[in-house]
Amino acid sequence: LVKELKAEKVVEIYSHYFPPQVMVEGDGTIRMPKNEVYAWKSNGEAPDLLVLVGDFQSISNEGHFELVNAYIDIAKKFGAKRIYTLGGYGVGKLVEEPYVIGAANSPKLVDELKSYGIKFEPGEPGGGIIGASGLLLGVSKLEGIEAACLMGVTSGYMVDPKSAKAVLDVLSRMLNLEISDEALVERAKEMERLIAQIKEMQEMAMQQWKSDEDLRYFR
């Protein structure tokens, strides 16, 4: 999203709540873990955007609250009217056609998200939304800011570009953004080939197991 929009970095966030490590770059140099905020100014019907990306979430409960409050302070300084958090929701099985489920901090926003095909399933996600993606919704509500979480349904077994594409497609429609999804489409094709290979190996293993069982029967 940041690359497609050519957004400008406006904030770098360093915190002792991040894991105690450094990041190693491609050239062998190191840097401290950080999260970044990028700003994009619209010249059309789409709203102006702030995009938060980064290396890590907090490693402690206290840190989650500290960082989420910092993120919301930044959003307020830039005049943000609504916050979206994005993520995946693992269901423990392969999903042929990914879809997006949601959660929001107001009934009005729930109705709006439903109009874009986002599903709200009773009791899902089970156990709530853990980490910054969920906490941002709760603290935003206390601050009077609308917020929603969009979650692409996925197996949870591996990186799922098809699920990511489903989330990006919905977000693009909601924000009137024109964003190329070519990279995600290509990665999705690669993942489909990998899944097909895994299924083939599983079928071969099952056939071999059945063959071995038959031989044991005749013995």
PDB file of C-alpha atoms in Angstrom:
ATOM      1  CA  LEU A   1       0.000   0.000   0.000  1.00  0.00           C
ATOM      2  CA  VAL A   2       2.793   2.411   0.932  1.00  0.00           C
ATOM      3  CA  LYS A   3       4.718   1.616  -2.250  1.00  0.00           C
ATOM      4  CA  GLU A   4       1.687   1.823  -4.528  1.00  0.00           C
ATOM      5  CA  LEU A   5       0.603   5.176  -3.107  1.00  0.00           C
ATOM      6  CA  LYS A   6       4.180   6.515  -2.894  1.00  0.00           C
ATOM      7  CA  ALA A   7       3.327   7.715   0.611  1.00  0.00           C
ATOM      8  CA  GLU A   8       5.755   9.932   2.536  1.00  0.00           C
ATOM      9  CA  LYS A   9       7.248   8.794   5.835  1.00  0.00           C
ATOM     10  CA  VAL A  10       6.338  11.282   8.572  1.00  0.00           C
ATOM     11  CA  VAL A  11       7.050   9.450  11.847  1.00  0.00           C
ATOM     12  CA  GLU A  12       9.480   6.793  13.094  1.00  0.00           C
ATOM     13  CA  ILE A  13       8.630   5.050  16.355  1.00  0.00           C
ATOM     14  CA  TYR A  14      11.279   3.372  18.534  1.00  0.00           C
ATOM     15  CA  SER A  15      10.307   1.695  21.793  1.00  0.00           C
ATOM     16  CA  HIS A  16      11.762  -0.380  24.609  1.00  0.00           C
ATOM     17  CA  TYR A  17       8.574  -2.427  24.330  1.00  0.00           C
ATOM     18  CA  PHE A  18       9.857  -3.936  21.072  1.00  0.00           C
ATOM     19  CA  PRO A  19      11.886  -7.183  21.252  1.00  0.00           C
ATOM     20  CA  PRO A  20      15.504  -6.765  22.444  1.00  0.00           C
ATOM     21  CA  GLN A  21      17.236  -7.229  19.105  1.00  0.00           C
ATOM     22  CA  VAL A  22      18.441  -5.453  15.990  1.00  0.00           C
ATOM     23  CA  MET A  23      17.381  -5.958  12.381  1.00  0.00           C
ATOM     24  CA  VAL A  24      20.044  -7.063   9.879  1.00  0.00           C
ATOM     25  CA  GLU A  25      19.806  -5.392   6.465  1.00  0.00           C
ATOM     26  CA  GLY A  26      20.670  -6.955   3.118  1.00  0.00           C
ATOM     27  CA  ASP A  27      24.110  -5.335   3.086  1.00  0.00           C
ATOM     28  CA  GLY A  28      24.990  -6.686   6.524  1.00  0.00           C
ATOM     29  CA  THR A  29      24.409  -3.469   8.478  1.00  0.00           C
ATOM     30  CA  ILE A  30      22.010  -3.348  11.387  1.00  0.00           C
ATOM     31  CA  ARG A  31      19.262  -1.047  12.576  1.00  0.00           C
ATOM     32  CA  MET A  32      16.992  -0.825  15.573  1.00  0.00           C
ATOM     33  CA  PRO A  33      13.443  -2.212  15.289  1.00  0.00           C
ATOM     34  CA  LYS A  34      10.943   0.502  14.496  1.00  0.00           C
ATOM     35  CA  ASN A  35       7.432   1.200  13.355  1.00  0.00           C
ATOM     36  CA  GLU A  36       6.712   3.913  10.812  1.00  0.00           C
ATOM     37  CA  VAL A  37       3.819   6.158   9.846  1.00  0.00           C
ATOM     38  CA  TYR A  38       3.404   7.238   6.217  1.00  0.00           C
ATOM     39  CA  ALA A  39       1.151  10.027   4.963  1.00  0.00           C
ATOM     40  CA  TRP A  40      -0.601  10.230   1.598  1.00  0.00           C
ATOM     41  CA  LYS A  41      -2.385  13.299   0.281  1.00  0.00           C
ATOM     42  CA  SER A  42      -5.314  12.551  -2.009  1.00  0.00           C
ATOM     43  CA  ASN A  43      -5.963  14.614  -5.116  1.00  0.00           C
ATOM     44  CA  GLY A  44      -9.365  13.108  -5.841  1.00  0.00           C
ATOM     45  CA  GLU A  45     -12.337  11.425  -4.191  1.00  0.00           C
ATOM     46  CA  ALA A  46     -10.257   9.213  -1.894  1.00  0.00           C
ATOM     47  CA  PRO A  47      -9.566  10.470   1.648  1.00  0.00           C
ATOM     48  CA  ASP A  48      -6.113  11.477   2.858  1.00  0.00           C
ATOM     49  CA  LEU A  49      -4.432   8.520   4.555  1.00  0.00           C
ATOM     50  CA  LEU A  50      -1.981   7.661   7.296  1.00  0.00           C
ATOM     51  CA  VAL A  51      -0.494   4.157   7.049  1.00  0.00           C
ATOM     52  CA  LEU A  52       1.179   2.476  10.027  1.00  0.00           C
ATOM     53  CA  VAL A  53       3.701  -0.256   9.220  1.00  0.00           C
ATOM     54  CA  GLY A  54       6.544  -1.755  11.175  1.00  0.00           C
ATOM     55  CA  ASP A  55       8.710  -4.565  12.434  1.00  0.00           C
ATOM     56  CA  PHE A  56       6.995  -5.608  15.658  1.00  0.00           C
ATOM     57  CA  GLN A  57       4.154  -5.219  18.085  1.00  0.00           C
ATOM     58  CA  SER A  58       4.863  -4.843  21.786  1.00  0.00           C
ATOM     59  CA  ILE A  59       6.168  -7.840  23.696  1.00  0.00           C
ATOM     60  CA  SER A  60       4.227  -6.861  26.849  1.00  0.00           C
ATOM     61  CA  ASN A  61       0.640  -6.008  27.765  1.00  0.00           C
ATOM     62  CA  GLU A  62       1.688  -2.635  29.163  1.00  0.00           C
ATOM     63  CA  GLY A  63       3.562  -1.876  25.963  1.00  0.00           C
ATOM     64  CA  HIS A  64       0.505  -2.579  23.825  1.00  0.00           C
ATOM     65  CA  PHE A  65      -1.442   0.122  25.659  1.00  0.00           C
ATOM     66  CA  GLU A  66       1.471   2.585  25.541  1.00  0.00           C
ATOM     67  CA  LEU A  67       2.051   2.112  21.823  1.00  0.00           C
ATOM     68  CA  VAL A  68      -1.639   2.116  20.874  1.00  0.00           C
ATOM     69  CA  ASN A  69      -2.106   5.400  22.738  1.00  0.00           C
ATOM     70  CA  ALA A  70       0.914   6.788  20.876  1.00  0.00           C
ATOM     71  CA  TYR A  71      -0.540   5.676  17.525  1.00  0.00           C
ATOM     72  CA  ILE A  72      -3.876   7.311  18.311  1.00  0.00           C
ATOM     73  CA  ASP A  73      -2.163  10.535  19.432  1.00  0.00           C
ATOM     74  CA  ILE A  74      -0.416  10.658  16.052  1.00  0.00           C
ATOM     75  CA  ALA A  75      -3.701   9.985  14.248  1.00  0.00           C
ATOM     76  CA  LYS A  76      -5.413  12.801  16.167  1.00  0.00           C
ATOM     77  CA  LYS A  77      -2.616  15.256  15.396  1.00  0.00           C
ATOM     78  CA  PHE A  78      -3.139  14.557  11.690  1.00  0.00           C
ATOM     79  CA  GLY A  79      -6.907  14.901  12.042  1.00  0.00           C
ATOM     80  CA  ALA A  80      -7.802  11.254  11.369  1.00  0.00           C
ATOM     81  CA  LYS A  81     -11.544  10.583  11.415  1.00  0.00           C
ATOM     82  CA  ARG A  82     -11.476   6.792  11.116  1.00  0.00           C
ATOM     83  CA  ILE A  83      -8.997   3.969  11.768  1.00  0.00           C
ATOM     84  CA  TYR A  84      -8.791   0.630   9.952  1.00  0.00           C
ATOM     85  CA  THR A  85      -6.684  -2.258  11.206  1.00  0.00           C
ATOM     86  CA  LEU A  86      -5.914  -5.150   8.872  1.00  0.00           C
ATOM     87  CA  GLY A  87      -5.121  -8.758   9.611  1.00  0.00           C
ATOM     88  CA  GLY A  88      -5.833 -12.404   9.008  1.00  0.00           C
ATOM     89  CA  TYR A  89      -8.143 -14.860  10.735  1.00  0.00           C
ATOM     90  CA  GLY A  90      -6.880 -18.449  10.740  1.00  0.00           C
ATOM     91  CA  VAL A  91      -9.520 -21.188  10.558  1.00  0.00           C
ATOM     92  CA  GLY A  92      -7.185 -24.200  10.553  1.00  0.00           C
ATOM     93  CA  LYS A  93      -8.087 -25.468   7.094  1.00  0.00           C
ATOM     94  CA  LEU A  94      -7.425 -24.510   3.491  1.00  0.00           C
ATOM     95  CA  VAL A  95      -9.761 -21.776   2.233  1.00  0.00           C
ATOM     96  CA  GLU A  96     -10.483 -21.977  -1.493  1.00  0.00           C
ATOM     97  CA  GLU A  97     -12.164 -18.569  -1.788  1.00  0.00           C
ATOM     98  CA  PRO A  98     -10.988 -16.157   0.917  1.00  0.00           C
ATOM     99  CA  TYR A  99     -13.433 -13.625   2.286  1.00  0.00           C
ATOM    100  CA  VAL A 100     -13.268 -10.821   4.827  1.00  0.00           C
ATOM    101  CA  ILE A 101     -14.814 -10.759   8.277  1.00  0.00           C
ATOM    102  CA  GLY A 102     -14.963  -7.627  10.364  1.00  0.00           C
ATOM    103  CA  ALA A 103     -15.350  -6.015  13.752  1.00  0.00           C
ATOM    104  CA  ALA A 104     -16.128  -2.369  14.459  1.00  0.00           C
ATOM    105  CA  ASN A 105     -16.572  -0.044  17.416  1.00  0.00           C
ATOM    106  CA  SER A 106     -20.021   1.264  16.442  1.00  0.00           C
ATOM    107  CA  PRO A 107     -23.259  -0.258  15.064  1.00  0.00           C
ATOM    108  CA  LYS A 108     -23.330   2.375  12.312  1.00  0.00           C
ATOM    109  CA  LEU A 109     -19.912   1.293  11.083  1.00  0.00           C
ATOM    110  CA  VAL A 110     -20.926  -2.381  11.218  1.00  0.00           C
ATOM    111  CA  ASP A 111     -23.820  -1.621   8.859  1.00  0.00           C
ATOM    112  CA  GLU A 112     -21.525   0.295   6.509  1.00  0.00           C
ATOM    113  CA  LEU A 113     -18.999  -2.540   6.367  1.00  0.00           C
ATOM    114  CA  LYS A 114     -21.751  -5.065   5.662  1.00  0.00           C
ATOM    115  CA  SER A 115     -22.720  -3.045   2.586  1.00  0.00           C
ATOM    116  CA  TYR A 116     -19.246  -3.820   1.177  1.00  0.00           C
ATOM    117  CA  GLY A 117     -19.689  -7.559   1.647  1.00  0.00           C
ATOM    118  CA  ILE A 118     -17.753  -7.824   4.895  1.00  0.00           C
ATOM    119  CA  LYS A 119     -19.145 -10.617   7.052  1.00  0.00           C
ATOM    120  CA  PHE A 120     -19.928 -10.438  10.750  1.00  0.00           C
ATOM    121  CA  GLU A 121     -20.232 -13.935  12.165  1.00  0.00           C
ATOM    122  CA  PRO A 122     -21.588 -14.570  15.697  1.00  0.00           C
ATOM    123  CA  GLY A 123     -18.762 -15.401  18.091  1.00  0.00           C
ATOM    124  CA  GLU A 124     -16.048 -14.815  15.518  1.00  0.00           C
ATOM    125  CA  PRO A 125     -13.228 -14.251  15.868  1.00  0.00           C
ATOM    126  CA  GLY A 126     -13.344 -16.555  18.848  1.00  0.00           C
ATOM    127  CA  GLY A 127     -11.444 -15.138  21.815  1.00  0.00           C
ATOM    128  CA  GLY A 128     -11.572 -11.602  20.447  1.00  0.00           C
ATOM    129  CA  ILE A 129      -8.898  -9.689  18.543  1.00  0.00           C
ATOM    130  CA  ILE A 130      -5.566  -9.799  20.333  1.00  0.00           C
ATOM    131  CA  GLY A 131      -2.851  -7.161  20.097  1.00  0.00           C
ATOM    132  CA  ALA A 132      -2.784  -3.732  18.499  1.00  0.00           C
ATOM    133  CA  SER A 133      -5.304  -4.651  15.787  1.00  0.00           C
ATOM    134  CA  GLY A 134      -7.996  -5.118  18.408  1.00  0.00           C
ATOM    135  CA  LEU A 135      -6.831  -2.667  21.050  1.00  0.00           C
ATOM    136  CA  LEU A 136      -6.833   0.188  18.547  1.00  0.00           C
ATOM    137  CA  LEU A 137     -10.582  -0.328  18.087  1.00  0.00           C
ATOM    138  CA  GLY A 138     -11.264  -0.196  21.822  1.00  0.00           C
ATOM    139  CA  VAL A 139      -9.107   2.829  22.640  1.00  0.00           C
ATOM    140  CA  SER A 140     -10.368   4.647  19.532  1.00  0.00           C
ATOM    141  CA  LYS A 141     -13.918   4.234  20.833  1.00  0.00           C
ATOM    142  CA  LEU A 142     -12.910   5.919  24.102  1.00  0.00           C
ATOM    143  CA  GLU A 143     -11.404   8.758  22.051  1.00  0.00           C
ATOM    144  CA  GLY A 144     -14.505   9.165  19.884  1.00  0.00           C
ATOM    145  CA  ILE A 145     -12.861   7.869  16.694  1.00  0.00           C
ATOM    146  CA  GLU A 146     -14.565   5.302  14.455  1.00  0.00           C
ATOM    147  CA  ALA A 147     -12.472   2.165  13.953  1.00  0.00           C
ATOM    148  CA  ALA A 148     -12.830  -1.217  12.284  1.00  0.00           C
ATOM    149  CA  CYS A 149     -10.752  -4.349  11.831  1.00  0.00           C
ATOM    150  CA  LEU A 150     -10.792  -6.147   8.474  1.00  0.00           C
ATOM    151  CA  MET A 151      -9.620  -9.757   8.647  1.00  0.00           C
ATOM    152  CA  GLY A 152      -8.966 -12.001   5.678  1.00  0.00           C
ATOM    153  CA  VAL A 153     -10.047 -15.572   6.407  1.00  0.00           C
ATOM    154  CA  THR A 154      -7.075 -17.889   5.888  1.00  0.00           C
ATOM    155  CA  SER A 155      -5.842 -21.339   6.834  1.00  0.00           C
ATOM    156  CA  GLY A 156      -3.225 -19.926   9.183  1.00  0.00           C
ATOM    157  CA  TYR A 157      -0.720 -22.523   7.956  1.00  0.00           C
ATOM    158  CA  MET A 158       1.269 -20.262   5.647  1.00  0.00           C
ATOM    159  CA  VAL A 159       1.512 -16.808   4.115  1.00  0.00           C
ATOM    160  CA  ASP A 160      -1.740 -16.278   2.210  1.00  0.00           C
ATOM    161  CA  PRO A 161      -1.596 -13.615  -0.532  1.00  0.00           C
ATOM    162  CA  LYS A 162      -5.121 -14.523  -1.704  1.00  0.00           C
ATOM    163  CA  SER A 163      -6.466 -13.586   1.705  1.00  0.00           C
ATOM    164  CA  ALA A 164      -4.398 -10.381   1.706  1.00  0.00           C
ATOM    165  CA  LYS A 165      -5.791  -9.531  -1.736  1.00  0.00           C
ATOM    166  CA  ALA A 166      -9.354 -10.010  -0.474  1.00  0.00           C
ATOM    167  CA  VAL A 167      -8.707  -7.478   2.308  1.00  0.00           C
ATOM    168  CA  LEU A 168      -6.989  -5.034  -0.058  1.00  0.00           C
ATOM    169  CA  ASP A 169      -9.848  -5.269  -2.563  1.00  0.00           C
ATOM    170  CA  VAL A 170     -12.429  -4.388   0.091  1.00  0.00           C
ATOM    171  CA  LEU A 171     -10.325  -1.570   1.532  1.00  0.00           C
ATOM    172  CA  SER A 172      -9.722  -0.126  -1.938  1.00  0.00           C
ATOM    173  CA  ARG A 173     -13.463  -0.026  -2.647  1.00  0.00           C
ATOM    174  CA  MET A 174     -14.227   1.560   0.701  1.00  0.00           C
ATOM    175  CA  LEU A 175     -11.623   4.293   0.248  1.00  0.00           C
ATOM    176  CA  ASN A 176     -12.039   4.818  -3.523  1.00  0.00           C
ATOM    177  CA  LEU A 177      -8.402   3.869  -4.050  1.00  0.00           C
ATOM    178  CA  GLU A 178      -6.923   2.564  -7.273  1.00  0.00           C
ATOM    179  CA  ILE A 179      -4.196   0.177  -6.161  1.00  0.00           C
ATOM    180  CA  SER A 180      -2.473  -2.426  -8.308  1.00  0.00           C
ATOM    181  CA  ASP A 181      -2.722  -5.931  -6.885  1.00  0.00           C
ATOM    182  CA  GLU A 182      -0.451  -7.537  -9.491  1.00  0.00           C
ATOM    183  CA  ALA A 183       2.196  -8.489  -6.931  1.00  0.00           C
ATOM    184  CA  LEU A 184      -0.383 -10.183  -4.700  1.00  0.00           C
ATOM    185  CA  VAL A 185      -1.958 -11.956  -7.683  1.00  0.00           C
ATOM    186  CA  GLU A 186       1.423 -13.345  -8.726  1.00  0.00           C
ATOM    187  CA  ARG A 187       2.236 -14.459  -5.183  1.00  0.00           C
ATOM    188  CA  ALA A 188      -1.198 -16.059  -4.945  1.00  0.00           C
ATOM    189  CA  LYS A 189      -0.488 -18.073  -8.104  1.00  0.00           C
ATOM    190  CA  GLU A 190       2.825 -19.229  -6.649  1.00  0.00           C
ATOM    191  CA  MET A 191       1.089 -20.241  -3.423  1.00  0.00           C
ATOM    192  CA  GLU A 192      -1.592 -22.156  -5.347  1.00  0.00           C
ATOM    193  CA  ARG A 193       1.132 -24.107  -7.136  1.00  0.00           C
ATOM    194  CA  LEU A 194       2.756 -24.876  -3.785  1.00  0.00           C
ATOM    195  CA  ILE A 195      -0.556 -26.007  -2.282  1.00  0.00           C
ATOM    196  CA  ALA A 196      -1.205 -28.227  -5.320  1.00  0.00           C
ATOM    197  CA  GLN A 197       2.210 -29.856  -4.817  1.00  0.00           C
ATOM    198  CA  ILE A 198       1.479 -30.416  -1.125  1.00  0.00           C
ATOM    199  CA  LYS A 199      -1.888 -32.016  -1.939  1.00  0.00           C
ATOM    200  CA  GLU A 200      -0.243 -34.256  -4.543  1.00  0.00           C
ATOM    201  CA  MET A 201       2.373 -35.381  -2.028  1.00  0.00           C
ATOM    202  CA  GLN A 202      -0.346 -36.078   0.548  1.00  0.00           C
ATOM    203  CA  GLU A 203      -2.314 -38.174  -1.965  1.00  0.00           C
ATOM    204  CA  MET A 204       0.806 -40.129  -2.930  1.00  0.00           C
ATOM    205  CA  ALA A 205       1.589 -40.759   0.734  1.00  0.00           C
ATOM    206  CA  MET A 206      -1.976 -41.952   1.341  1.00  0.00           C
ATOM    207  CA  GLN A 207      -1.839 -44.302  -1.667  1.00  0.00           C
ATOM    208  CA  GLN A 208       1.474 -45.701  -0.452  1.00  0.00           C
ATOM    209  CA  TRP A 209       0.014 -46.221   3.013  1.00  0.00           C
ATOM    210  CA  LYS A 210      -3.002 -48.068   1.564  1.00  0.00           C
ATOM    211  CA  SER A 211      -0.691 -50.207  -0.573  1.00  0.00           C
ATOM    212  CA  ASP A 212       1.385 -51.122   2.478  1.00  0.00           C
ATOM    213  CA  GLU A 213      -1.803 -51.975   4.383  1.00  0.00           C
ATOM    214  CA  ASP A 214      -2.926 -54.303   1.550  1.00  0.00           C
ATOM    215  CA  LEU A 215       0.430 -56.092   1.545  1.00  0.00           C
ATOM    216  CA  ARG A 216       0.245 -56.617   5.304  1.00  0.00           C
ATOM    217  CA  TYR A 217      -3.229 -58.116   4.859  1.00  0.00           C
ATOM    218  CA  PHE A 218      -1.978 -60.743   2.378  1.00  0.00           C
ATOM    219  CA  ARG A 219       0.930 -61.688   4.591  1.00  0.00           C
TER     220      ARG A 219
END
